[in-house]
């Protein structure tokens, strides 16, 4: 297990290095001159050049990349070109709201996704199954930006039940968490249905029924527990997608998280913030993927053996 874990962790290093190059190139391909944007429309050429020199933007691209990586290895993410604040402080400030929104989205997505998936598998080819799969397909197909706007129009503007945006009490989490978690709930529901239907065909399920166990005990004590193993693994990956995929939802609901910060930074061409956010999102996803891999290797020793061979 130790060898398998070390191999997985070391495998992340070249991947992060490649991601850092791609992120750096992506940022510098964005049209627009950040120095000119910061200086304003009335700035002179000299003022613009001073800003460019202050933030190292007058250096060749490869030099800017090496400087950025050198500072990164020392734990310094640089300073925001727009605000002048340390990028690390800005990311830490925004991480909390994004994490809380992600956890709220994941919580209800797991509850409803598992419930719908189990009902759909147990009531296969009956109306609850058809209704559940209709909801699941709708959840996957509907774009989050459209769903978010419709939720605001109906529940905020028309009914006045929830605020249109911002962070505060629990009522501010309902609409954005539902918008963000709808797609994940649908995926969990479909995955649970498929996994549970396979388990229900196993011999030990038929044996349990032949021994006179009630259908409730067969489903809850034997079938669901075994069916949840692959669902838990998949849910871990979906959590990574939620954590890094909240950009649109945070923008629609004016949520003060990392996603909204990224959009604002791209608009202002704030290179250090954009680069650091892309690396942070990538690192989050890789760590969650690593955790899932290690958990899978722990639960199934055959995977560790195949990796080693």
Short mmCIF file of C-alpha atoms in Angstrom, two decimals:
data_model
loop_
_atom_site.label_atom_id
_atom_site.label_comp_id
_atom_site.label_asym_id
_atom_site.label_seq_id
_atom_site.Cartn_x
_atom_site.Cartn_y
_atom_site.Cartn_z
CA UNK A 1 0.00 0.00 0.00
CA UNK A 2 2.89 2.38 0.80
CA UNK A 3 4.55 1.79 -2.57
CA UNK A 4 1.21 2.29 -4.33
CA UNK A 5 0.59 5.55 -2.41
CA UNK A 6 4.06 6.97 -3.09
CA UNK A 7 3.75 6.13 -6.77
CA UNK A 8 0.43 7.97 -6.98
CA UNK A 9 1.74 11.04 -5.14
CA UNK A 10 4.89 11.28 -7.27
CA UNK A 11 2.72 10.97 -10.39
CA UNK A 12 1.07 14.29 -9.50
CA UNK A 13 4.29 16.31 -9.73
CA UNK A 14 4.86 16.23 -13.53
CA UNK A 15 1.13 16.75 -14.05
CA UNK A 16 1.15 19.90 -11.92
CA UNK A 17 4.22 21.12 -13.79
CA UNK A 18 2.44 20.70 -17.14
CA UNK A 19 -0.67 22.40 -15.76
CA UNK A 20 1.43 25.36 -14.58
CA UNK A 21 2.82 25.84 -18.12
CA UNK A 22 -0.62 25.57 -19.71
CA UNK A 23 -2.12 27.99 -17.16
CA UNK A 24 0.67 30.49 -17.72
CA UNK A 25 0.28 30.34 -21.51
CA UNK A 26 -3.51 30.55 -21.26
CA UNK A 27 -3.33 33.67 -19.11
CA UNK A 28 -0.99 35.46 -21.51
CA UNK A 29 -3.16 34.54 -24.50
CA UNK A 30 -6.10 36.52 -23.07
CA UNK A 31 -6.51 39.63 -25.23
CA UNK A 32 -5.81 42.96 -23.54
CA UNK A 33 -2.95 44.69 -21.77
CA UNK A 34 -3.28 44.57 -17.95
CA UNK A 35 -0.95 47.55 -17.50
CA UNK A 36 -3.14 49.70 -19.75
CA UNK A 37 -6.31 48.54 -17.95
CA UNK A 38 -4.85 49.42 -14.53
CA UNK A 39 -3.48 52.78 -15.65
CA UNK A 40 -6.82 53.89 -17.09
CA UNK A 41 -7.78 55.57 -20.30
CA UNK A 42 -6.11 58.90 -19.46
CA UNK A 43 -2.70 57.41 -18.56
CA UNK A 44 0.42 58.41 -20.42
CA UNK A 45 2.78 55.97 -22.13
CA UNK A 46 5.30 56.52 -19.35
CA UNK A 47 2.78 55.64 -16.63
CA UNK A 48 1.81 52.46 -18.46
CA UNK A 49 5.45 51.45 -18.85
CA UNK A 50 6.07 52.08 -15.15
CA UNK A 51 3.25 49.70 -14.21
CA UNK A 52 4.53 47.12 -16.71
CA UNK A 53 8.01 47.35 -15.17
CA UNK A 54 6.69 47.21 -11.59
CA UNK A 55 4.97 43.86 -12.13
CA UNK A 56 7.62 42.39 -14.44
CA UNK A 57 5.34 42.43 -17.46
CA UNK A 58 8.13 43.95 -19.57
CA UNK A 59 10.20 40.77 -19.19
CA UNK A 60 10.21 37.94 -21.77
CA UNK A 61 7.53 35.30 -21.18
CA UNK A 62 9.98 32.56 -20.19
CA UNK A 63 11.56 34.90 -17.61
CA UNK A 64 8.13 35.77 -16.19
CA UNK A 65 7.35 32.04 -15.93
CA UNK A 66 10.61 31.19 -14.14
CA UNK A 67 10.14 34.13 -11.75
CA UNK A 68 6.58 32.98 -10.99
CA UNK A 69 7.63 29.36 -10.37
CA UNK A 70 10.59 30.48 -8.28
CA UNK A 71 8.32 32.50 -6.01
CA UNK A 72 5.77 29.67 -5.98
CA UNK A 73 8.31 27.19 -4.60
CA UNK A 74 8.92 29.68 -1.78
CA UNK A 75 5.21 29.85 -0.99
CA UNK A 76 4.77 33.26 -2.56
CA UNK A 77 1.89 33.48 -5.07
CA UNK A 78 2.70 37.10 -5.84
CA UNK A 79 0.57 40.21 -5.57
CA UNK A 80 -2.61 41.08 -7.36
CA UNK A 81 -2.00 43.58 -10.14
CA UNK A 82 -5.39 45.17 -9.51
CA UNK A 83 -5.64 45.33 -5.71
CA UNK A 84 -1.96 45.08 -4.73
CA UNK A 85 -2.89 42.49 -2.07
CA UNK A 86 -1.06 39.16 -1.67
CA UNK A 87 -2.75 36.56 -3.86
CA UNK A 88 -2.55 33.95 -1.10
CA UNK A 89 -4.64 36.16 1.23
CA UNK A 90 -7.23 36.69 -1.50
CA UNK A 91 -7.52 32.93 -2.16
CA UNK A 92 -7.80 32.06 1.53
CA UNK A 93 -10.48 34.73 1.94
CA UNK A 94 -12.58 33.27 -0.89
CA UNK A 95 -11.97 29.58 -0.21
CA UNK A 96 -14.36 29.40 2.77
CA UNK A 97 -17.51 30.54 0.90
CA UNK A 98 -16.73 28.22 -2.03
CA UNK A 99 -16.15 25.24 0.27
CA UNK A 100 -19.35 25.87 2.26
CA UNK A 101 -21.40 26.15 -0.95
CA UNK A 102 -19.79 22.98 -2.31
CA UNK A 103 -20.51 21.03 0.89
CA UNK A 104 -24.14 22.19 0.92
CA UNK A 105 -24.54 21.21 -2.76
CA UNK A 106 -22.91 17.82 -2.21
CA UNK A 107 -25.03 17.09 0.87
CA UNK A 108 -28.38 17.48 -0.80
CA UNK A 109 -27.12 15.92 -4.06
CA UNK A 110 -26.12 12.77 -2.14
CA UNK A 111 -29.40 12.57 -0.21
CA UNK A 112 -31.68 13.04 -3.20
CA UNK A 113 -29.44 11.21 -5.68
CA UNK A 114 -29.24 8.08 -3.53
CA UNK A 115 -32.94 8.19 -2.66
CA UNK A 116 -34.03 8.58 -6.28
CA UNK A 117 -31.56 5.92 -7.46
CA UNK A 118 -32.75 3.34 -4.92
CA UNK A 119 -36.44 3.99 -5.62
CA UNK A 120 -35.80 3.78 -9.35
CA UNK A 121 -33.96 0.43 -9.09
CA UNK A 122 -36.49 -1.15 -6.71
CA UNK A 123 -39.47 0.06 -8.79
CA UNK A 124 -37.86 -0.76 -12.12
CA UNK A 125 -40.01 -0.15 -15.21
CA UNK A 126 -42.82 1.32 -13.10
CA UNK A 127 -43.94 4.93 -12.94
CA UNK A 128 -41.57 5.87 -10.04
CA UNK A 129 -38.69 4.59 -12.17
CA UNK A 130 -39.80 6.57 -15.24
CA UNK A 131 -40.33 9.73 -13.15
CA UNK A 132 -36.94 9.34 -11.43
CA UNK A 133 -35.07 8.87 -14.67
CA UNK A 134 -36.91 11.84 -16.22
CA UNK A 135 -35.69 13.99 -13.32
CA UNK A 136 -32.18 12.55 -13.61
CA UNK A 137 -31.93 13.20 -17.34
CA UNK A 138 -33.31 16.71 -16.81
CA UNK A 139 -30.75 17.41 -14.09
CA UNK A 140 -27.88 16.42 -16.37
CA UNK A 141 -29.23 18.16 -19.47
CA UNK A 142 -30.29 21.55 -18.11
CA UNK A 143 -27.40 24.08 -18.14
CA UNK A 144 -26.64 25.45 -14.67
CA UNK A 145 -26.75 29.09 -15.79
CA UNK A 146 -30.29 28.65 -17.18
CA UNK A 147 -31.43 26.74 -14.09
CA UNK A 148 -29.98 29.43 -11.81
CA UNK A 149 -31.69 32.25 -13.67
CA UNK A 150 -35.03 30.40 -13.64
CA UNK A 151 -34.70 29.77 -9.90
CA UNK A 152 -34.05 33.46 -9.25
CA UNK A 153 -36.99 34.48 -11.44
CA UNK A 154 -39.43 32.07 -9.77
CA UNK A 155 -38.38 31.90 -6.10
CA UNK A 156 -36.81 35.33 -5.64
CA UNK A 157 -38.56 37.71 -8.04
CA UNK A 158 -42.04 36.15 -8.31
CA UNK A 159 -42.49 34.48 -4.90
CA UNK A 160 -39.95 36.45 -2.85
CA UNK A 161 -38.99 33.40 -0.79
CA UNK A 162 -35.20 33.63 -1.13
CA UNK A 163 -32.65 36.40 -1.76
CA UNK A 164 -31.35 36.79 -5.29
CA UNK A 165 -27.70 36.59 -4.25
CA UNK A 166 -25.01 37.13 -1.65
CA UNK A 167 -24.02 35.06 1.37
CA UNK A 168 -25.60 35.15 4.79
CA UNK A 169 -28.03 32.84 6.57
CA UNK A 170 -29.10 29.37 5.48
CA UNK A 171 -31.71 30.86 3.14
CA UNK A 172 -28.92 32.26 0.94
CA UNK A 173 -27.54 28.73 0.33
CA UNK A 174 -30.74 27.12 -0.97
CA UNK A 175 -30.93 28.43 -4.54
CA UNK A 176 -27.18 28.37 -5.39
CA UNK A 177 -26.62 24.96 -3.78
CA UNK A 178 -29.60 23.50 -5.64
CA UNK A 179 -28.34 24.97 -8.92
CA UNK A 180 -24.81 23.68 -8.37
CA UNK A 181 -25.81 20.23 -7.11
CA UNK A 182 -28.58 19.41 -9.61
CA UNK A 183 -26.26 17.81 -12.16
CA UNK A 184 -24.39 15.80 -9.50
CA UNK A 185 -27.65 14.55 -7.95
CA UNK A 186 -28.76 13.33 -11.35
CA UNK A 187 -25.46 11.50 -11.96
CA UNK A 188 -25.55 9.88 -8.51
CA UNK A 189 -29.16 8.78 -9.10
CA UNK A 190 -28.33 7.12 -12.41
CA UNK A 191 -25.18 5.50 -11.02
CA UNK A 192 -27.00 4.22 -7.91
CA UNK A 193 -29.81 2.76 -10.02
CA UNK A 194 -27.39 0.92 -12.29
CA UNK A 195 -25.23 -0.38 -9.43
CA UNK A 196 -28.21 -1.50 -7.32
CA UNK A 197 -29.85 -3.29 -10.25
CA UNK A 198 -26.66 -5.32 -10.75
CA UNK A 199 -26.52 -6.23 -7.05
CA UNK A 200 -30.18 -7.27 -7.01
CA UNK A 201 -29.33 -9.96 -9.61
CA UNK A 202 -26.71 -11.58 -7.35
CA UNK A 203 -27.24 -15.07 -5.91
CA UNK A 204 -27.00 -13.96 -2.27
CA UNK A 205 -29.95 -11.63 -2.80
CA UNK A 206 -32.06 -14.52 -4.10
CA UNK A 207 -30.84 -16.62 -1.16
CA UNK A 208 -31.90 -13.96 1.29
CA UNK A 209 -35.37 -13.78 -0.22
CA UNK A 210 -35.70 -17.59 -0.25
CA UNK A 211 -34.88 -17.62 3.49
CA UNK A 212 -37.92 -15.45 4.12
CA UNK A 213 -36.23 -12.10 4.71
CA UNK A 214 -38.53 -9.17 4.13
CA UNK A 215 -37.92 -7.09 1.03
CA UNK A 216 -37.01 -4.14 3.26
CA UNK A 217 -34.18 -6.11 4.94
CA UNK A 218 -32.94 -7.52 1.64
CA UNK A 219 -32.74 -4.06 0.08
CA UNK A 220 -31.40 -2.06 3.03
CA UNK A 221 -29.14 -4.56 4.79
CA UNK A 222 -27.63 -6.37 1.84
CA UNK A 223 -28.26 -4.80 -1.56
CA UNK A 224 -27.83 -1.06 -0.88
CA UNK A 225 -24.64 -1.42 1.17
CA UNK A 226 -22.86 -3.37 -1.56
CA UNK A 227 -24.20 -1.12 -4.30
CA UNK A 228 -22.87 1.99 -2.56
CA UNK A 229 -19.15 1.10 -2.86
CA UNK A 230 -18.73 2.32 -6.49
CA UNK A 231 -21.18 5.17 -5.83
CA UNK A 232 -19.01 6.51 -2.99
CA UNK A 233 -15.96 6.42 -5.25
CA UNK A 234 -17.76 8.30 -8.00
CA UNK A 235 -19.15 10.83 -5.50
CA UNK A 236 -15.61 11.74 -4.44
CA UNK A 237 -14.76 12.66 -8.00
CA UNK A 238 -17.98 14.65 -8.32
CA UNK A 239 -17.02 16.62 -5.20
CA UNK A 240 -13.84 17.67 -6.98
CA UNK A 241 -15.86 18.82 -9.97
CA UNK A 242 -18.20 20.81 -7.71
CA UNK A 243 -15.34 22.48 -5.85
CA UNK A 244 -13.73 23.70 -9.04
CA UNK A 245 -16.87 24.04 -11.13
CA UNK A 246 -18.79 26.65 -9.18
CA UNK A 247 -17.68 29.53 -11.42
CA UNK A 248 -20.99 30.07 -13.22
CA UNK A 249 -23.16 29.53 -10.15
CA UNK A 250 -21.14 31.95 -8.01
CA UNK A 251 -21.34 34.58 -10.73
CA UNK A 252 -25.11 34.25 -11.13
CA UNK A 253 -25.79 34.43 -7.39
CA UNK A 254 -23.07 37.03 -6.58
CA UNK A 255 -21.42 34.48 -4.29
CA UNK A 256 -18.11 35.80 -2.87
CA UNK A 257 -16.13 32.64 -3.65
CA UNK A 258 -13.22 31.54 -5.79
CA UNK A 259 -15.31 31.18 -8.94
CA UNK A 260 -16.47 34.77 -8.88
CA UNK A 261 -12.95 35.92 -8.07
CA UNK A 262 -11.69 34.07 -11.14
CA UNK A 263 -14.23 35.76 -13.42
CA UNK A 264 -13.37 39.19 -12.01
CA UNK A 265 -9.65 38.48 -12.38
CA UNK A 266 -10.02 37.41 -16.01
CA UNK A 267 -11.99 40.58 -16.74
CA UNK A 268 -9.24 42.72 -15.15
CA UNK A 269 -6.40 40.60 -16.66
CA UNK A 270 -5.06 40.03 -13.14
CA UNK A 271 -2.43 37.48 -14.20
CA UNK A 272 -1.10 36.34 -10.77
CA UNK A 273 -4.60 35.66 -9.44
CA UNK A 274 -5.73 33.79 -12.57
CA UNK A 275 -2.62 31.58 -12.63
CA UNK A 276 -2.87 30.79 -8.93
CA UNK A 277 -6.58 29.98 -9.12
CA UNK A 278 -6.11 27.58 -12.04
CA UNK A 279 -3.32 25.83 -10.16
CA UNK A 280 -5.43 25.70 -6.99
CA UNK A 281 -8.43 24.19 -8.82
CA UNK A 282 -6.15 21.63 -10.49
CA UNK A 283 -4.48 20.75 -7.19
CA UNK A 284 -7.85 20.32 -5.47
CA UNK A 285 -9.05 17.97 -8.15
CA UNK A 286 -5.80 15.96 -8.16
CA UNK A 287 -5.85 15.60 -4.36
CA UNK A 288 -9.43 14.35 -4.36
CA UNK A 289 -8.60 12.00 -7.23
CA UNK A 290 -5.57 10.79 -5.24
CA UNK A 291 -7.73 10.22 -2.17
CA UNK A 292 -10.21 8.19 -4.22
CA UNK A 293 -7.38 6.15 -5.78
CA UNK A 294 -5.88 5.40 -2.37
CA UNK A 295 -9.28 4.46 -0.97
CA UNK A 296 -9.94 2.19 -3.93
CA UNK A 297 -6.50 0.59 -3.55
CA UNK A 298 -7.18 0.06 0.15
CA UNK A 299 -10.56 -1.56 -0.49
CA UNK A 300 -9.40 -3.64 -3.45
CA UNK A 301 -5.83 -5.03 -3.07
CA UNK A 302 -6.03 -6.43 -6.62
CA UNK A 303 -5.67 -2.87 -7.96
CA UNK A 304 -2.43 -2.35 -5.99
CA UNK A 305 -1.08 -5.62 -7.34
CA UNK A 306 -1.93 -4.74 -10.96
CA UNK A 307 -0.34 -1.27 -10.56
CA UNK A 308 2.82 -2.81 -9.13
CA UNK A 309 3.13 -5.42 -11.86
#
